[in-house]
Amino acid sequence: MTTQVIVLNGGSSSGKSGIVRCLQAILPDPWLAVGVDTLVGAMPASMQASDAGIDFAPDGQVTVGPEFRILDAAWAEGIAAMARAGARVIVDDVFLGGAASQQRWQKALAGLEVLWVGVKCESAVAAGREIARGDRTVGMATSQAEVVHQGVLYDLAVDTTHTESLACAQNIATRVRC
Amino acid sequence: MTTQVIVLNGGSSSGKSGIVRCLQAILPDPWLAVGVDTLVGAMPASMQASDAGIDFAPDGQVTVGPEFRILDAAWAEGIAAMARAGARVIVDDVFLGGAASQQRWQKALAGLEVLWVGVKCESAVAAGREIARGDRTVGMATSQAEVVHQGVLYDLAVDTTHTESLACAQNIATRVRC
Amino acid sequence: MTTQVIVLNGGSSSGKSGIVRCLQAILPDPWLAVGVDTLVGAMPASMQASDAGIDFAPDGQVTVGPEFRILDAAWAEGIAAMARAGARVIVDDVFLGGAASQQRWQKALAGLEVLWVGVKCESAVAAGREIARGDRTVGMATSQAEVVHQGVLYDLAVDTTHTESLACAQNIATRVRC
Amino acid sequence: MTTQVIVLNGGSSSGKSGIVRCLQAILPDPWLAVGVDTLVGAMPASMQASDAGIDFAPDGQVTVGPEFRILDAAWAEGIAAMARAGARVIVDDVFLGGAASQQRWQKALAGLEVLWVGVKCESAVAAGREIARGDRTVGMATSQAEVVHQGVLYDLAVDTTHTESLACAQNIATRVRC
């Protein structure tokens, strides 16, 4: 059956966005790319500094509040509806809740053909790339590198520690059914 | 009945994004903001330069191809599903097809309580703001200023020619049922 | 004598950047635009959160430390050297020190033909535009609106409260000697 | 003698910007980072699409015109003056003219203690990163990878093909005299 959704899960600075852009470039059909950054950018600015929304602590810890969860759940329903309506969608996310985060997506994407991809990167390397990016709170990469994969089941995993984004994308693309 | 979706329609550089951010700041509940820029940003880079996708001509004319329309339709279905799942959503769009564009949104948003808002701006003023922004193809503001409103029906219209974004948002907010 | 440098001074969200882009578009010769945002962007990320660098408090107060002042002074010398080497330069700045800030620029720009322009905006209007931008700490516009003009001498002043960026730029352009 | 300027030269997508941000993070003193992107961003929008300015062809070829050269030369004089006035400056550039480009910088930076660094990257890898970035004209990485180093003399060269930005920066930092 044709793949309808690709879900990439990985910690901050693990290289998800680069892989997404390469996938969009090499896959024969057009794919929409929507990620957690898209969702955060769609929220009110005030929610990024409130206990109800999403909080980026100076040490890189990210916590989300009840209002974030409500919008996040509705967002996932919307993404699923886009796929059911015929758009092919690449989702990138950070499963802060590990297996529980995956279960929420599985529920939203029920009935759709999903390719689950883990994007891994050694913590020290991701932390270095976080410095090189310069636009992220230092510490996020390290605090998320392991926890986001706990208990999560994948169809395949890629590791950006020693492999370029394009090569990771080419690997993923071999598993996408057109 | 509670307003579930606010749709803002207006030409390029008419001031939609500023109004959206003010609405998010002043409305008591959190609202998600998703617009045509979000959709274009989610598409493959290659679709921005192909006949199948979206084309920004040097004179500011924007044309969209068949693949853009497919993704655009699925996108609207997804936005509607987000609202049905409980997120309150502000959509900003450029109705290049006028009344036909509105009909597509009406179909997607069937059953939802929608506030339709026209965002108008005198063509010459929008053209000046396009120069001041510096990141848009010059000519888009002028070519879209009138055509996007042809045959479109609104609950209210605001005009940014002589009114600030915040005042427009405050006007719109009085019509939002919480 | 030919104008070599245009200095625009005004508070945050007073509309300086829009005027600068319009000036670049309408002036017959190419002008380089370098502003305080360019300088801040050139500094190490760490200086934006240290007492030695620049501090953006949650209430919009901006304070600069000793290391910022050293780089700021060298920056002004560099801008002056660009102009002496033949580039025509538009500088936009926020004179947090009022007249003292102007004196530092006057010293750096000694011997150059400078057009001094004040960019004013009613505090309440600038505060509304700050919300509409969505990317600035709320409170900067209000806290800076008056203080940056105290004791500063201008060749002309423009007021963006009721005048578009392009019209302000056209006014300024009449005073630029080519 | 104390290093006053670090010049990094490399093709598009060779990894210069990441190294610059890491250098700013790890060097004990604050360093200003100004690069060719800063210069291009300071130019009028119109110069990016004119024969007199800078032209990014669809195939990635970059050519610069006479007006660009004038502003570029004045820019280099300004950077040198910043360093002479006491700022420590990291410059990143793309020597489209190879040795001739270096000679122009050598002339501007006369009398200053400069560390010349080549940033190399295998053409195919840089081309892949260009796709992963998604914001550059495809083809620039390949067309610039070799030519920018022809005849250029370095104090040291780093290669980002198999080495992370942070490790490259740490290597460079050992050669910076504080």
PDB file of N, CA and C in Angstrom, chain B residues 35-74:
ATOM      1  N   GLY B  35      -1.550  30.145   7.722  1.00  0.00           N
ATOM      2  CA  GLY B  35      -1.906  30.940   6.556  1.00  0.00           C
ATOM      3  C   GLY B  35      -1.312  30.373   5.300  1.00  0.00           C
ATOM      4  N   VAL B  36      -1.522  31.096   4.236  1.00  0.00           N
ATOM      5  CA  VAL B  36      -1.009  30.643   2.955  1.00  0.00           C
ATOM      6  C   VAL B  36       0.519  30.591   2.978  1.00  0.00           C
ATOM      7  N   ASP B  37       1.159  31.450   3.759  1.00  0.00           N
ATOM      8  CA  ASP B  37       2.619  31.386   3.866  1.00  0.00           C
ATOM      9  C   ASP B  37       3.061  30.088   4.541  1.00  0.00           C
ATOM     10  N   THR B  38       2.257  29.616   5.501  1.00  0.00           N
ATOM     11  CA  THR B  38       2.569  28.332   6.147  1.00  0.00           C
ATOM     12  C   THR B  38       2.501  27.208   5.118  1.00  0.00           C
ATOM     13  N   LEU B  39       1.467  27.245   4.293  1.00  0.00           N
ATOM     14  CA  LEU B  39       1.306  26.212   3.262  1.00  0.00           C
ATOM     15  C   LEU B  39       2.456  26.247   2.256  1.00  0.00           C
ATOM     16  N   VAL B  40       2.772  27.427   1.761  1.00  0.00           N
ATOM     17  CA  VAL B  40       3.855  27.533   0.777  1.00  0.00           C
ATOM     18  C   VAL B  40       5.175  27.064   1.401  1.00  0.00           C
ATOM     19  N   GLY B  41       5.393  27.398   2.672  1.00  0.00           N
ATOM     20  CA  GLY B  41       6.607  26.972   3.356  1.00  0.00           C
ATOM     21  C   GLY B  41       6.679  25.463   3.557  1.00  0.00           C
ATOM     22  N   ALA B  42       5.508  24.803   3.564  1.00  0.00           N
ATOM     23  CA  ALA B  42       5.459  23.353   3.753  1.00  0.00           C
ATOM     24  C   ALA B  42       5.675  22.590   2.457  1.00  0.00           C
ATOM     25  N   MET B  43       5.600  23.286   1.338  1.00  0.00           N
ATOM     26  CA  MET B  43       5.757  22.614   0.039  1.00  0.00           C
ATOM     27  C   MET B  43       7.229  22.425  -0.322  1.00  0.00           C
ATOM     28  N   PRO B  44       7.523  21.481  -1.193  1.00  0.00           N
ATOM     29  CA  PRO B  44       8.905  21.327  -1.653  1.00  0.00           C
ATOM     30  C   PRO B  44       9.393  22.615  -2.333  1.00  0.00           C
ATOM     31  N   ALA B  45      10.658  22.944  -2.122  1.00  0.00           N
ATOM     32  CA  ALA B  45      11.239  24.136  -2.736  1.00  0.00           C
ATOM     33  C   ALA B  45      11.029  24.131  -4.247  1.00  0.00           C
ATOM     34  N   SER B  46      11.096  22.950  -4.832  1.00  0.00           N
ATOM     35  CA  SER B  46      10.995  22.858  -6.286  1.00  0.00           C
ATOM     36  C   SER B  46       9.629  23.296  -6.802  1.00  0.00           C
ATOM     37  N   MET B  47       8.582  23.184  -5.979  1.00  0.00           N
ATOM     38  CA  MET B  47       7.250  23.565  -6.450  1.00  0.00           C
ATOM     39  C   MET B  47       7.084  25.069  -6.582  1.00  0.00           C
ATOM     40  N   GLN B  48       8.028  25.823  -6.012  1.00  0.00           N
ATOM     41  CA  GLN B  48       7.931  27.276  -6.124  1.00  0.00           C
ATOM     42  C   GLN B  48       8.488  27.779  -7.448  1.00  0.00           C
ATOM     43  N   ALA B  49       8.983  26.863  -8.258  1.00  0.00           N
ATOM     44  CA  ALA B  49       9.545  27.312  -9.531  1.00  0.00           C
ATOM     45  C   ALA B  49       9.081  26.418 -10.671  1.00  0.00           C
ATOM     46  N   SER B  50       7.923  25.798 -10.500  1.00  0.00           N
ATOM     47  CA  SER B  50       7.464  24.896 -11.550  1.00  0.00           C
ATOM     48  C   SER B  50       6.040  25.227 -11.944  1.00  0.00           C
ATOM     49  N   ASP B  51       5.687  24.851 -13.141  1.00  0.00           N
ATOM     50  CA  ASP B  51       4.340  25.104 -13.633  1.00  0.00           C
ATOM     51  C   ASP B  51       3.297  24.320 -12.845  1.00  0.00           C
ATOM     52  N   ALA B  52       3.740  23.228 -12.233  1.00  0.00           N
ATOM     53  CA  ALA B  52       2.803  22.422 -11.459  1.00  0.00           C
ATOM     54  C   ALA B  52       2.536  23.031 -10.088  1.00  0.00           C
ATOM     55  N   GLY B  53       3.484  23.844  -9.623  1.00  0.00           N
ATOM     56  CA  GLY B  53       3.369  24.392  -8.282  1.00  0.00           C
ATOM     57  C   GLY B  53       2.869  25.827  -8.275  1.00  0.00           C
ATOM     58  N   ILE B  54       3.652  26.681  -7.655  1.00  0.00           N
ATOM     59  CA  ILE B  54       3.268  28.085  -7.543  1.00  0.00           C
ATOM     60  C   ILE B  54       4.365  28.908  -8.188  1.00  0.00           C
ATOM     61  N   ASP B  55       3.967  29.918  -8.940  1.00  0.00           N
ATOM     62  CA  ASP B  55       4.943  30.690  -9.685  1.00  0.00           C
ATOM     63  C   ASP B  55       4.796  32.172  -9.352  1.00  0.00           C
ATOM     64  N   PHE B  56       5.909  32.772  -8.885  1.00  0.00           N
ATOM     65  CA  PHE B  56       5.916  34.200  -8.601  1.00  0.00           C
ATOM     66  C   PHE B  56       6.656  34.888  -9.746  1.00  0.00           C
ATOM     67  N   ALA B  57       5.919  35.477 -10.668  1.00  0.00           N
ATOM     68  CA  ALA B  57       6.550  36.113 -11.822  1.00  0.00           C
ATOM     69  C   ALA B  57       7.223  37.413 -11.391  1.00  0.00           C
ATOM     70  N   PRO B  58       8.246  37.863 -12.178  1.00  0.00           N
ATOM     71  CA  PRO B  58       8.960  39.091 -11.830  1.00  0.00           C
ATOM     72  C   PRO B  58       8.044  40.309 -11.696  1.00  0.00           C
ATOM     73  N   ASP B  59       6.876  40.284 -12.341  1.00  0.00           N
ATOM     74  CA  ASP B  59       5.977  41.441 -12.249  1.00  0.00           C
ATOM     75  C   ASP B  59       4.980  41.315 -11.104  1.00  0.00           C
ATOM     76  N   GLY B  60       5.118  40.262 -10.287  1.00  0.00           N
ATOM     77  CA  GLY B  60       4.239  40.138  -9.135  1.00  0.00           C
ATOM     78  C   GLY B  60       3.031  39.241  -9.360  1.00  0.00           C
ATOM     79  N   GLN B  61       2.817  38.775 -10.582  1.00  0.00           N
ATOM     80  CA  GLN B  61       1.703  37.872 -10.850  1.00  0.00           C
ATOM     81  C   GLN B  61       1.986  36.510 -10.219  1.00  0.00           C
ATOM     82  N   VAL B  62       1.005  35.981  -9.528  1.00  0.00           N
ATOM     83  CA  VAL B  62       1.139  34.667  -8.920  1.00  0.00           C
ATOM     84  C   VAL B  62       0.181  33.713  -9.596  1.00  0.00           C
ATOM     85  N   THR B  63       0.697  32.600 -10.068  1.00  0.00           N
ATOM     86  CA  THR B  63      -0.172  31.586 -10.648  1.00  0.00           C
ATOM     87  C   THR B  63       0.119  30.255  -9.976  1.00  0.00           C
ATOM     88  N   VAL B  64      -0.918  29.443  -9.845  1.00  0.00           N
ATOM     89  CA  VAL B  64      -0.733  28.145  -9.198  1.00  0.00           C
ATOM     90  C   VAL B  64      -1.126  27.045 -10.171  1.00  0.00           C
ATOM     91  N   GLY B  65      -0.433  25.927 -10.059  1.00  0.00           N
ATOM     92  CA  GLY B  65      -0.650  24.816 -10.974  1.00  0.00           C
ATOM     93  C   GLY B  65      -1.460  23.706 -10.326  1.00  0.00           C
ATOM     94  N   PRO B  66      -1.652  22.604 -11.073  1.00  0.00           N
ATOM     95  CA  PRO B  66      -2.541  21.537 -10.607  1.00  0.00           C
ATOM     96  C   PRO B  66      -2.065  20.866  -9.311  1.00  0.00           C
ATOM     97  N   GLU B  67      -0.752  20.683  -9.153  1.00  0.00           N
ATOM     98  CA  GLU B  67      -0.272  20.029  -7.937  1.00  0.00           C
ATOM     99  C   GLU B  67      -0.460  20.925  -6.721  1.00  0.00           C
ATOM    100  N   PHE B  68      -0.318  22.239  -6.928  1.00  0.00           N
ATOM    101  CA  PHE B  68      -0.575  23.164  -5.835  1.00  0.00           C
ATOM    102  C   PHE B  68      -2.029  23.053  -5.389  1.00  0.00           C
ATOM    103  N   ARG B  69      -2.945  22.973  -6.357  1.00  0.00           N
ATOM    104  CA  ARG B  69      -4.372  22.905  -6.021  1.00  0.00           C
ATOM    105  C   ARG B  69      -4.714  21.662  -5.211  1.00  0.00           C
ATOM    106  N   ILE B  70      -4.076  20.541  -5.546  1.00  0.00           N
ATOM    107  CA  ILE B  70      -4.343  19.301  -4.800  1.00  0.00           C
ATOM    108  C   ILE B  70      -3.897  19.445  -3.341  1.00  0.00           C
ATOM    109  N   LEU B  71      -2.669  19.953  -3.155  1.00  0.00           N
ATOM    110  CA  LEU B  71      -2.176  20.123  -1.788  1.00  0.00           C
ATOM    111  C   LEU B  71      -2.993  21.186  -1.055  1.00  0.00           C
ATOM    112  N   ASP B  72      -3.366  22.233  -1.764  1.00  0.00           N
ATOM    113  CA  ASP B  72      -4.146  23.320  -1.179  1.00  0.00           C
ATOM    114  C   ASP B  72      -5.488  22.802  -0.673  1.00  0.00           C
ATOM    115  N   ALA B  73      -6.133  21.949  -1.447  1.00  0.00           N
ATOM    116  CA  ALA B  73      -7.437  21.399  -1.041  1.00  0.00           C
ATOM    117  C   ALA B  73      -7.288  20.499   0.180  1.00  0.00           C
ATOM    118  N   ALA B  74      -6.255  19.677   0.195  1.00  0.00           N
ATOM    119  CA  ALA B  74      -6.020  18.797   1.350  1.00  0.00           C
ATOM    120  C   ALA B  74      -5.679  19.618   2.584  1.00  0.00           C
TER     121      ALA B  74
END
